[in-house]
Amino acid sequence: MNKAVTVKLFLSLFIFSTLTACGGGGSDPAPTPAPTPTPETTNVSGGGVKGPLANAVVTVYAFDAAKPGFKGVVAATATTSATAAITGLALPFPVTPPYIMEFTSTPGTTTDITTGEFPVITTMRTVITQSLLNGGGQIYATPLTTMAVDIAESNAGVGASVSQFKAALTSAAAQVVSAVGFGMSGEIDIFDTPPLVDGDAADLSDVAAYRTAVEALTAIVFEMEAEAGSGSVDGMFAELTSDLSDGTVDGMVDGVKSVVYSLNSLTEFAQDPTLLYIPNTSIPITTIAVELATEAAANPAVNVDTTALTDGSIDAVINDAITPAEPDPDLDSDTIFNSVDNCPVDANTDQLNTDGDTEGDVCDADDDNDGTPDGSDAFPLDAAEDTDTDADTVGDNADNCPVNANTDQLNTDGDSEGNVCDTDDDNDGVADGSDNASLDPNSCSDTDADTCDDCSVGSDDFGPLSDQLIGND
């Protein structure tokens, strides 16, 4: 092969191999570049409810304790639909709760579905926590969650850590339920319980009790504003929250007299809630259950049996339990708010509750629930005992001599009677009075007092009445 041919062959092989490596002219196509990953998101559903807010703006803020309201950068935004459900809210990856979620109303756009009018309270807040996200349920903001978030912010203070804020939030929620829960159970979680029928598994009684509190609080704030003429229900609501945050609703905010409302306006706060109506409607607070059923029927996304809401049974229970708002959420000043205190008017920080009923020991007339009142019960903390006839600190049911004091409960022969009432302590058949060894079943009487008992095997006592001293003479 000459030099020219060699060069041509080399060039041909080089071009072929290059084309093949680049995908040109070869049988294997070039690999398709991997698509750029789409950032992960976490969807959030729920809504803002005084009455359900339709067409409201939803803003989610990252938690930042250095910012007003602990509202940091905006993490996500969305709106609520015509049925008041959050639409299109997705938290970007990485999800870093807690978040502050706020619902704001726009005049001419946002509507309170219950009233068909612009909302009485136009801005509401709640907190999105990891536990709520893990639960997968819908998340709601209400006037009660708004108060709790704002009180927690105030009490945690600027620069609070996430754990400090969460602790303050738990306390604030109990404080709010105590003050404006209107008899709602302290077991109801205002951040997790829906204030409307939404299809999630929930106790309809809890839903109705929560919504009753929401509407009753709003009605009172509405009336307080009308009484004071402040010109802003939102402003009145914020002032009431600030008043509560310092411990009690007394017309003073951190020791300074409120300029928003007077003590006269506070008379509205303590009124009978059964006489209230949802603002701008003729709907009594006492018929919230029926209103909930009506809302559910109008929402095609809800498919829940609401018979219990319409047959009067739930309203009857709630209206029987409903109470006025409580200006002092810790009546006994034991640092445990009324809603979660098993003795709300008797200080008991330890919350001791021997029988596990609804009342702690300090206010329970029968601590062990044995049917005998504590004043007559020798053992008020022991359901198995209530009497101690011989006053030896051992109850009759457990006392082996119930009419003879014997704290030590000594019982040599282990029968049913203790020694102090047993006529034969060693159970050897010889009565204690005749037994010179009453605690030894292997010994009996020594009639002639020669130190040899009458029945010892192998003894030298052949006659109990006289010695037979063999070999002693």
GROMACS .gro file of C-alpha atoms in nm:
model
  473
    1MET     CA    1   0.000   0.000   0.000
    2ASN     CA    2   0.143   0.336  -0.102
    3LYS     CA    3   0.158   0.641   0.116
    4ALA     CA    4  -0.141   0.824  -0.048
    5VAL     CA    5  -0.370   0.527   0.000
    6THR     CA    6  -0.267   0.493   0.363
    7VAL     CA    7  -0.351   0.857   0.434
    8LYS     CA    8  -0.692   0.831   0.265
    9LEU     CA    9  -0.779   0.518   0.462
   10PHE     CA   10  -0.677   0.681   0.789
   11LEU     CA   11  -0.889   0.989   0.720
   12SER     CA   12  -1.191   0.776   0.630
   13LEU     CA   13  -1.166   0.577   0.954
   14PHE     CA   14  -1.120   0.896   1.159
   15ILE     CA   15  -1.427   1.063   1.007
   16PHE     CA   16  -1.638   0.749   1.052
   17SER     CA   17  -1.538   0.706   1.413
   18THR     CA   18  -1.602   1.073   1.484
   19LEU     CA   19  -1.949   1.063   1.332
   20THR     CA   20  -2.030   0.746   1.523
   21ALA     CA   21  -1.917   0.896   1.852
   22CYS     CA   22  -2.129   1.205   1.787
   23GLY     CA   23  -2.431   1.003   1.688
   24GLY     CA   24  -2.399   1.083   1.321
   25GLY     CA   25  -2.417   0.790   1.089
   26GLY     CA   26  -2.421   0.538   1.380
   27SER     CA   27  -2.691   0.302   1.496
   28ASP     CA   28  -2.711   0.436   1.855
   29PRO     CA   29  -2.867   0.785   1.903
   30ALA     CA   30  -2.705   1.037   2.133
   31PRO     CA   31  -2.842   1.018   2.493
   32THR     CA   32  -3.119   1.266   2.572
   33PRO     CA   33  -3.016   1.512   2.843
   34ALA     CA   34  -3.200   1.454   3.175
   35PRO     CA   35  -3.482   1.703   3.227
   36THR     CA   36  -3.428   1.974   3.488
   37PRO     CA   37  -3.605   1.856   3.807
   38THR     CA   38  -3.921   2.045   3.894
   39PRO     CA   39  -3.901   2.184   4.250
   40GLU     CA   40  -4.114   1.983   4.493
   41THR     CA   41  -4.414   2.154   4.648
   42THR     CA   42  -4.663   2.083   4.926
   43ASN     CA   43  -5.023   2.173   4.859
   44VAL     CA   44  -5.233   2.333   5.131
   45SER     CA   45  -5.612   2.333   5.143
   46GLY     CA   46  -5.862   2.489   5.381
   47GLY     CA   47  -5.996   2.842   5.410
   48GLY     CA   48  -6.071   3.146   5.618
   49VAL     CA   49  -6.390   3.124   5.820
   50LYS     CA   50  -6.587   3.380   6.013
   51GLY     CA   51  -6.849   3.290   5.775
   52PRO     CA   52  -6.658   3.116   5.494
   53LEU     CA   53  -6.466   3.381   5.297
   54ALA     CA   54  -6.515   3.355   4.922
   55ASN     CA   55  -6.266   3.525   4.687
   56ALA     CA   56  -6.023   3.626   4.960
   57VAL     CA   57  -5.648   3.667   4.917
   58VAL     CA   58  -5.428   3.408   5.087
   59THR     CA   59  -5.069   3.490   5.178
   60VAL     CA   60  -4.826   3.253   5.346
   61TYR     CA   61  -4.526   3.404   5.523
   62ALA     CA   62  -4.210   3.233   5.640
   63PHE     CA   63  -4.171   3.256   6.016
   64ASP     CA   64  -3.942   3.541   6.118
   65ALA     CA   65  -3.955   3.651   6.481
   66ALA     CA   66  -3.766   3.969   6.395
   67LYS     CA   67  -4.051   4.095   6.175
   68PRO     CA   68  -4.388   4.246   6.279
   69GLY     CA   69  -4.642   3.971   6.321
   70PHE     CA   70  -4.354   3.724   6.280
   71LYS     CA   71  -4.427   3.751   5.908
   72GLY     CA   72  -4.108   3.702   5.708
   73VAL     CA   73  -4.072   3.672   5.333
   74VAL     CA   74  -4.375   3.564   5.130
   75ALA     CA   75  -4.351   3.189   5.072
   76ALA     CA   76  -4.667   3.148   4.863
   77THR     CA   77  -4.989   3.320   4.761
   78ALA     CA   78  -5.331   3.203   4.649
   79THR     CA   79  -5.699   3.290   4.667
   80THR     CA   80  -6.016   3.128   4.790
   81SER     CA   81  -6.282   3.012   4.548
   82ALA     CA   82  -6.649   3.102   4.525
   83THR     CA   83  -6.708   2.819   4.773
   84ALA     CA   84  -6.442   2.966   5.006
   85ALA     CA   85  -6.186   2.689   4.951
   86ILE     CA   86  -5.817   2.770   4.910
   87THR     CA   87  -5.721   2.730   4.545
   88GLY     CA   88  -5.370   2.680   4.411
   89LEU     CA   89  -5.169   2.717   4.731
   90ALA     CA   90  -4.839   2.529   4.715
   91LEU     CA   91  -4.550   2.567   4.957
   92PRO     CA   92  -4.217   2.548   4.771
   93PHE     CA   93  -3.945   2.297   4.851
   94PRO     CA   94  -3.787   2.279   5.103
   95VAL     CA   95  -4.089   2.314   5.328
   96THR     CA   96  -3.982   2.487   5.650
   97PRO     CA   97  -4.276   2.532   5.888
   98PRO     CA   98  -4.407   2.705   6.083
   99TYR     CA   99  -4.563   2.956   5.846
  100ILE     CA  100  -4.803   3.239   5.917
  101MET     CA  101  -5.103   3.210   5.684
  102GLU     CA  102  -5.319   3.521   5.644
  103PHE     CA  103  -5.653   3.576   5.472
  104THR     CA  104  -5.738   3.929   5.363
  105SER     CA  105  -6.063   4.058   5.215
  106THR     CA  106  -6.095   4.288   4.916
  107PRO     CA  107  -6.393   4.528   4.906
  108GLY     CA  108  -6.625   4.446   4.619
  109THR     CA  109  -6.464   4.105   4.572
  110THR     CA  110  -6.460   3.908   4.898
  111THR     CA  111  -6.786   3.778   5.039
  112ASP     CA  112  -6.886   3.614   5.365
  113ILE     CA  113  -7.091   3.321   5.235
  114THR     CA  114  -7.302   3.314   5.551
  115THR     CA  115  -7.418   3.674   5.517
  116GLY     CA  116  -7.369   3.736   5.146
  117GLU     CA  117  -7.192   4.060   5.238
  118PHE     CA  118  -6.840   4.192   5.286
  119PRO     CA  119  -6.688   4.020   5.594
  120VAL     CA  120  -6.729   4.184   5.935
  121ILE     CA  121  -6.375   4.078   6.029
  122THR     CA  122  -6.168   4.129   5.717
  123THR     CA  123  -5.831   3.977   5.813
  124MET     CA  124  -5.765   3.643   5.980
  125ARG     CA  125  -5.453   3.443   6.054
  126THR     CA  126  -5.345   3.096   6.149
  127VAL     CA  127  -5.023   2.894   6.166
  128ILE     CA  128  -4.919   2.611   5.937
  129THR     CA  129  -4.719   2.364   6.146
  130GLN     CA  130  -4.542   2.044   6.050
  131SER     CA  131  -4.793   1.838   6.246
  132LEU     CA  132  -5.082   1.992   6.052
  133LEU     CA  133  -4.905   1.920   5.723
  134ASN     CA  134  -4.835   1.563   5.836
  135GLY     CA  135  -5.202   1.519   5.924
  136GLY     CA  136  -5.300   1.603   5.568
  137GLY     CA  137  -5.618   1.781   5.672
  138GLN     CA  138  -5.743   2.121   5.571
  139ILE     CA  139  -5.613   2.427   5.756
  140TYR     CA  140  -5.841   2.712   5.860
  141ALA     CA  141  -5.803   3.063   5.994
  142THR     CA  142  -6.077   3.194   6.221
  143PRO     CA  143  -6.116   3.484   6.464
  144LEU     CA  144  -6.007   3.245   6.742
  145THR     CA  145  -5.687   3.134   6.563
  146THR     CA  146  -5.618   3.499   6.483
  147MET     CA  147  -5.636   3.592   6.850
  148ALA     CA  148  -5.415   3.297   6.944
  149VAL     CA  149  -5.149   3.381   6.683
  150ASP     CA  150  -5.139   3.747   6.786
  151ILE     CA  151  -5.126   3.666   7.159
  152ALA     CA  152  -4.850   3.409   7.101
  153GLU     CA  153  -4.649   3.669   6.910
  154SER     CA  154  -4.694   3.919   7.193
  155ASN     CA  155  -4.603   3.672   7.464
  156ALA     CA  156  -4.313   3.502   7.282
  157GLY     CA  157  -4.156   3.838   7.202
  158VAL     CA  158  -3.926   3.970   6.933
  159GLY     CA  159  -3.650   3.724   6.847
  160ALA     CA  160  -3.832   3.419   6.984
  161SER     CA  161  -3.719   3.079   6.864
  162VAL     CA  162  -3.953   2.846   6.680
  163SER     CA  163  -3.989   2.629   6.990
  164GLN     CA  164  -4.067   2.933   7.206
  165PHE     CA  165  -4.330   3.047   6.957
  166LYS     CA  166  -4.491   2.702   6.948
  167ALA     CA  167  -4.506   2.689   7.327
  168ALA     CA  168  -4.658   3.038   7.335
  169LEU     CA  169  -4.907   2.932   7.067
  170THR     CA  170  -5.025   2.630   7.267
  171SER     CA  171  -5.076   2.847   7.575
  172ALA     CA  172  -5.248   3.121   7.375
  173ALA     CA  173  -5.491   2.874   7.219
  174ALA     CA  174  -5.597   2.753   7.567
  175GLN     CA  175  -5.629   3.113   7.681
  176VAL     CA  176  -5.851   3.204   7.385
  177VAL     CA  177  -6.077   2.900   7.430
  178SER     CA  178  -6.105   2.983   7.800
  179ALA     CA  179  -6.206   3.342   7.731
  180VAL     CA  180  -6.414   3.318   7.414
  181GLY     CA  181  -6.485   2.948   7.367
  182PHE     CA  182  -6.837   3.002   7.508
  183GLY     CA  183  -6.838   2.662   7.677
  184MET     CA  184  -6.644   2.486   7.401
  185SER     CA  185  -6.441   2.190   7.528
  186GLY     CA  186  -6.073   2.254   7.589
  187GLU     CA  187  -6.012   1.927   7.404
  188ILE     CA  188  -6.101   2.096   7.075
  189ASP     CA  189  -5.791   2.207   6.883
  190ILE     CA  190  -5.878   2.539   6.717
  191PHE     CA  191  -5.594   2.496   6.467
  192ASP     CA  192  -5.690   2.145   6.362
  193THR     CA  193  -6.069   2.128   6.402
  194PRO     CA  194  -6.262   2.256   6.098
  195PRO     CA  195  -6.514   2.535   6.165
  196LEU     CA  196  -6.734   2.404   5.884
  197VAL     CA  197  -6.828   2.070   5.729
  198ASP     CA  198  -6.546   2.000   5.484
  199GLY     CA  199  -6.545   1.627   5.424
  200ASP     CA  200  -6.249   1.551   5.651
  201ALA     CA  201  -6.314   1.308   5.931
  202ALA     CA  202  -6.434   1.526   6.217
  203ASP     CA  203  -6.681   1.513   6.502
  204LEU     CA  204  -6.975   1.726   6.386
  205SER     CA  205  -7.042   1.823   6.747
  206ASP     CA  206  -6.691   1.968   6.772
  207VAL     CA  207  -6.735   2.144   6.438
  208ALA     CA  208  -7.061   2.302   6.554
  209ALA     CA  209  -6.920   2.401   6.895
  210TYR     CA  210  -6.620   2.565   6.730
  211ARG     CA  211  -6.830   2.751   6.474
  212THR     CA  212  -7.065   2.867   6.749
  213ALA     CA  213  -6.768   3.023   6.928
  214VAL     CA  214  -6.649   3.185   6.604
  215GLU     CA  215  -6.984   3.345   6.533
  216ALA     CA  216  -7.051   3.442   6.895
  217LEU     CA  217  -6.714   3.616   6.926
  218THR     CA  218  -6.770   3.802   6.601
  219ALA     CA  219  -7.117   3.910   6.709
  220ILE     CA  220  -6.984   4.046   7.038
  221VAL     CA  221  -6.700   4.237   6.870
  222PHE     CA  222  -6.952   4.374   6.622
  223GLU     CA  223  -7.175   4.496   6.905
  224MET     CA  224  -6.881   4.637   7.100
  225GLU     CA  225  -6.783   4.842   6.796
  226ALA     CA  226  -7.140   4.970   6.761
  227GLU     CA  227  -7.143   5.061   7.131
  228ALA     CA  228  -6.807   5.238   7.120
  229GLY     CA  229  -6.845   5.389   6.774
  230SER     CA  230  -6.482   5.312   6.695
  231GLY     CA  231  -6.550   5.299   6.323
  232SER     CA  232  -6.365   4.970   6.270
  233VAL     CA  233  -6.465   4.620   6.371
  234ASP     CA  234  -6.112   4.502   6.283
  235GLY     CA  235  -5.969   4.769   6.513
  236MET     CA  236  -6.205   4.667   6.793
  237PHE     CA  237  -6.109   4.303   6.743
  238ALA     CA  238  -5.737   4.386   6.757
  239GLU     CA  239  -5.786   4.588   7.076
  240LEU     CA  240  -5.981   4.308   7.242
  241THR     CA  241  -5.697   4.068   7.151
  242SER     CA  242  -5.439   4.302   7.302
  243ASP     CA  243  -5.652   4.336   7.615
  244LEU     CA  244  -5.671   3.956   7.653
  245SER     CA  245  -5.300   3.906   7.586
  246ASP     CA  246  -5.205   4.064   7.920
  247GLY     CA  247  -5.415   3.810   8.112
  248THR     CA  248  -5.769   3.939   8.147
  249VAL     CA  249  -6.020   4.142   7.948
  250ASP     CA  250  -6.055   4.448   8.171
  251GLY     CA  251  -6.033   4.750   7.944
  252MET     CA  252  -5.661   4.782   8.014
  253VAL     CA  253  -5.382   4.692   7.775
  254ASP     CA  254  -5.057   4.631   7.960
  255GLY     CA  255  -5.177   4.855   8.239
  256VAL     CA  256  -5.288   5.137   8.010
  257LYS     CA  257  -5.657   5.219   7.977
  258SER     CA  258  -5.795   5.138   7.634
  259VAL     CA  259  -5.888   5.434   7.417
  260VAL     CA  260  -6.079   5.210   7.176
  261TYR     CA  261  -6.351   5.091   7.413
  262SER     CA  262  -6.472   5.164   7.763
  263LEU     CA  263  -6.589   4.942   8.044
  264ASN     CA  264  -6.944   5.014   7.929
  265SER     CA  265  -6.862   4.852   7.596
  266LEU     CA  266  -6.729   4.550   7.781
  267THR     CA  267  -7.078   4.477   7.910
  268GLU     CA  268  -7.139   4.340   7.562
  269PHE     CA  269  -6.854   4.095   7.620
  270ALA     CA  270  -7.026   3.922   7.909
  271GLN     CA  271  -7.377   3.897   7.766
  272ASP     CA  272  -7.576   3.577   7.725
  273PRO     CA  273  -7.453   3.426   7.396
  274THR     CA  274  -7.782   3.247   7.334
  275LEU     CA  275  -7.934   3.588   7.260
  276LEU     CA  276  -7.682   3.674   6.988
  277TYR     CA  277  -7.735   3.673   6.613
  278ILE     CA  278  -7.479   3.637   6.335
  279PRO     CA  279  -7.404   3.999   6.231
  280ASN     CA  280  -7.600   4.124   5.929
  281THR     CA  281  -7.837   3.825   5.943
  282SER     CA  282  -8.139   3.704   6.133
  283ILE     CA  283  -7.964   3.374   6.212
  284PRO     CA  284  -7.953   3.302   6.589
  285ILE     CA  285  -7.628   3.171   6.733
  286THR     CA  286  -7.834   2.884   6.873
  287THR     CA  287  -7.900   2.743   6.524
  288ILE     CA  288  -7.541   2.719   6.397
  289ALA     CA  289  -7.575   2.345   6.335
  290VAL     CA  290  -7.850   2.402   6.080
  291GLU     CA  291  -7.642   2.675   5.914
  292LEU     CA  292  -7.350   2.433   5.884
  293ALA     CA  293  -7.575   2.178   5.715
  294THR     CA  294  -7.702   2.444   5.474
  295GLU     CA  295  -7.344   2.539   5.379
  296ALA     CA  296  -7.251   2.175   5.328
  297ALA     CA  297  -7.552   2.114   5.103
  298ALA     CA  298  -7.456   2.412   4.884
  299ASN     CA  299  -7.099   2.291   4.837
  300PRO     CA  300  -7.072   2.011   4.578
  301ALA     CA  301  -6.730   1.914   4.712
  302VAL     CA  302  -6.882   1.808   5.046
  303ASN     CA  303  -7.047   1.469   5.072
  304VAL     CA  304  -7.120   1.420   5.441
  305ASP     CA  305  -7.429   1.297   5.622
  306THR     CA  306  -7.546   1.605   5.813
  307THR     CA  307  -7.856   1.452   5.972
  308ALA     CA  308  -7.711   1.510   6.319
  309LEU     CA  309  -7.689   1.881   6.236
  310THR     CA  310  -8.048   1.913   6.124
  311ASP     CA  311  -8.234   1.692   6.370
  312GLY     CA  312  -8.169   1.927   6.663
  313SER     CA  313  -7.957   1.687   6.865
  314ILE     CA  314  -7.628   1.874   6.827
  315ASP     CA  315  -7.782   2.217   6.881
  316ALA     CA  316  -7.943   2.088   7.200
  317VAL     CA  317  -7.609   1.969   7.340
  318ILE     CA  318  -7.422   2.286   7.244
  319ASN     CA  319  -7.689   2.523   7.368
  320ASP     CA  320  -7.705   2.338   7.697
  321ALA     CA  321  -7.329   2.382   7.742
  322ILE     CA  322  -7.291   2.735   7.606
  323THR     CA  323  -7.165   2.996   7.854
  324PRO     CA  324  -7.088   3.369   7.836
  325ALA     CA  325  -6.741   3.489   7.745
  326GLU     CA  326  -6.506   3.486   8.044
  327PRO     CA  327  -6.298   3.801   8.102
  328ASP     CA  328  -6.059   3.607   8.328
  329PRO     CA  329  -5.936   3.292   8.148
  330ASP     CA  330  -5.755   3.169   8.463
  331LEU     CA  331  -6.005   3.213   8.744
  332ASP     CA  332  -5.800   3.042   9.014
  333SER     CA  333  -5.469   3.199   8.907
  334ASP     CA  334  -5.289   2.864   8.903
  335THR     CA  335  -5.134   2.932   8.559
  336ILE     CA  336  -5.362   2.672   8.399
  337PHE     CA  337  -5.633   2.821   8.179
  338ASN     CA  338  -5.995   2.739   8.258
  339SER     CA  339  -6.054   2.544   7.938
  340VAL     CA  340  -5.793   2.283   8.031
  341ASP     CA  341  -5.810   2.312   8.413
  342ASN     CA  342  -5.981   2.018   8.585
  343CYS     CA  343  -6.067   2.254   8.874
  344PRO     CA  344  -6.096   2.599   8.715
  345VAL     CA  345  -6.196   2.780   9.035
  346ASP     CA  346  -5.970   2.590   9.277
  347ALA     CA  347  -5.594   2.626   9.239
  348ASN     CA  348  -5.428   2.294   9.158
  349THR     CA  349  -5.118   2.330   8.949
  350ASP     CA  350  -5.049   1.955   8.974
  351GLN     CA  351  -5.394   1.873   8.823
  352LEU     CA  352  -5.406   1.555   9.036
  353ASN     CA  353  -5.710   1.349   8.941
  354THR     CA  354  -5.713   1.011   9.114
  355ASP     CA  355  -6.025   0.866   8.954
  356GLY     CA  356  -5.963   1.015   8.609
  357ASP     CA  357  -6.302   1.182   8.579
  358THR     CA  358  -6.363   1.543   8.474
  359GLU     CA  359  -6.278   1.691   8.815
  360GLY     CA  360  -5.942   1.715   8.985
  361ASP     CA  361  -5.908   1.598   9.344
  362VAL     CA  362  -5.922   1.946   9.497
  363CYS     CA  363  -6.276   2.001   9.372
  364ASP     CA  364  -6.400   1.641   9.349
  365ALA     CA  365  -6.628   1.535   9.635
  366ASP     CA  366  -6.537   1.170   9.575
  367ASP     CA  367  -6.174   1.151   9.468
  368ASP     CA  368  -6.166   0.775   9.419
  369ASN     CA  369  -6.520   0.751   9.278
  370ASP     CA  370  -6.616   0.467   9.513
  371GLY     CA  371  -6.950   0.617   9.606
  372THR     CA  372  -6.839   0.732   9.952
  373PRO     CA  373  -6.786   1.111   9.983
  374ASP     CA  374  -6.433   1.206  10.077
  375GLY     CA  375  -6.547   1.346  10.414
  376SER     CA  376  -6.679   1.004  10.515
  377ASP     CA  377  -6.416   0.797  10.337
  378ALA     CA  378  -6.129   0.673  10.552
  379PHE     CA  379  -5.938   0.617  10.230
  380PRO     CA  380  -6.049   0.891   9.986
  381LEU     CA  381  -5.786   0.798   9.728
  382ASP     CA  382  -5.846   0.421   9.732
  383ALA     CA  383  -6.158   0.299   9.553
  384ALA     CA  384  -6.124  -0.044   9.719
  385GLU     CA  385  -6.146   0.097  10.072
  386ASP     CA  386  -6.369   0.342  10.254
  387THR     CA  387  -6.387   0.214  10.618
  388ASP     CA  388  -6.132   0.157  10.895
  389THR     CA  389  -6.333   0.035  11.195
  390ASP     CA  390  -6.036  -0.013  11.429
  391ALA     CA  391  -5.859   0.305  11.310
  392ASP     CA  392  -5.529   0.126  11.254
  393THR     CA  393  -5.477   0.283  10.906
  394VAL     CA  394  -5.556  -0.051  10.741
  395GLY     CA  395  -5.892  -0.056  10.565
  396ASP     CA  396  -6.149  -0.313  10.668
  397ASN     CA  397  -6.139  -0.487  10.330
  398ALA     CA  398  -5.767  -0.555  10.368
  399ASP     CA  399  -5.749  -0.579  10.750
  400ASN     CA  400  -5.697  -0.929  10.888
  401CYS     CA  401  -5.846  -0.807  11.217
  402PRO     CA  402  -6.087  -0.526  11.119
  403VAL     CA  403  -6.213  -0.465  11.474
  404ASN     CA  404  -5.878  -0.501  11.652
  405ALA     CA  405  -5.608  -0.250  11.579
  406ASN     CA  406  -5.300  -0.415  11.429
  407THR     CA  407  -5.111  -0.189  11.195
  408ASP     CA  408  -4.838  -0.453  11.154
  409GLN     CA  409  -5.099  -0.711  11.035
  410LEU     CA  410  -4.890  -0.989  11.197
  411ASN     CA  411  -5.032  -1.330  11.107
  412THR     CA  412  -4.804  -1.614  11.215
  413ASP     CA  413  -5.002  -1.905  11.073
  414GLY     CA  414  -5.107  -1.721  10.755
  415ASP     CA  415  -5.476  -1.792  10.795
  416SER     CA  416  -5.756  -1.538  10.756
  417GLU     CA  417  -5.706  -1.386  11.102
  418GLY     CA  418  -5.418  -1.177  11.232
  419ASN     CA  419  -5.259  -1.269  11.563
  420VAL     CA  420  -5.445  -1.006  11.764
  421CYS     CA  421  -5.779  -1.171  11.691
  422ASP     CA  422  -5.669  -1.533  11.627
  423THR     CA  423  -5.722  -1.772  11.926
  424ASP     CA  424  -5.459  -2.011  11.792
  425ASP     CA  425  -5.178  -1.804  11.641
  426ASP     CA  426  -4.968  -2.102  11.532
  427ASN     CA  427  -5.265  -2.317  11.431
  428ASP     CA  428  -5.137  -2.622  11.625
  429GLY     CA  429  -5.473  -2.703  11.781
  430VAL     CA  430  -5.383  -2.564  12.120
  431ALA     CA  431  -5.548  -2.236  12.213
  432ASP     CA  432  -5.305  -1.953  12.272
  433GLY     CA  433  -5.409  -1.928  12.639
  434SER     CA  434  -5.299  -2.286  12.700
  435ASP     CA  435  -5.004  -2.287  12.460
  436ASN     CA  436  -4.670  -2.205  12.620
  437ALA     CA  437  -4.534  -2.159  12.265
  438SER     CA  438  -4.824  -1.995  12.091
  439LEU     CA  439  -4.616  -1.888  11.792
  440ASP     CA  440  -4.452  -2.229  11.737
  441PRO     CA  441  -4.673  -2.501  11.586
  442ASN     CA  442  -4.410  -2.763  11.683
  443SER     CA  443  -4.448  -2.692  12.059
  444CYS     CA  444  -4.739  -2.718  12.302
  445SER     CA  445  -4.816  -2.689  12.676
  446ASP     CA  446  -4.575  -2.765  12.961
  447THR     CA  447  -4.824  -2.853  13.234
  448ASP     CA  448  -4.566  -2.928  13.502
  449ALA     CA  449  -4.344  -2.640  13.406
  450ASP     CA  450  -4.034  -2.855  13.374
  451THR     CA  451  -3.937  -2.689  13.041
  452CYS     CA  452  -4.030  -3.007  12.857
  453ASP     CA  453  -4.355  -2.959  12.670
  454ASP     CA  454  -4.629  -3.219  12.697
  455CYS     CA  455  -4.615  -3.327  12.334
  456SER     CA  456  -4.255  -3.299  12.225
  457VAL     CA  457  -4.132  -3.607  12.047
  458GLY     CA  458  -3.844  -3.767  12.234
  459SER     CA  459  -3.888  -3.554  12.545
  460ASP     CA  460  -3.829  -3.701  12.893
  461ASP     CA  461  -4.174  -3.589  13.002
  462PHE     CA  462  -4.366  -3.918  13.027
  463GLY     CA  463  -4.632  -3.770  13.244
  464PRO     CA  464  -4.759  -3.418  13.213
  465LEU     CA  465  -4.856  -3.395  13.580
  466SER     CA  466  -4.529  -3.517  13.740
  467ASP     CA  467  -4.169  -3.555  13.639
  468GLN     CA  468  -4.042  -3.898  13.551
  469LEU     CA  469  -3.679  -3.812  13.596
  470ILE     CA  470  -3.513  -4.136  13.500
  471GLY     CA  471  -3.160  -4.154  13.614
  472ASN     CA  472  -3.172  -3.821  13.793
  473ASP     CA  473  -3.193  -3.960  14.149
   0.00000   0.00000   0.00000
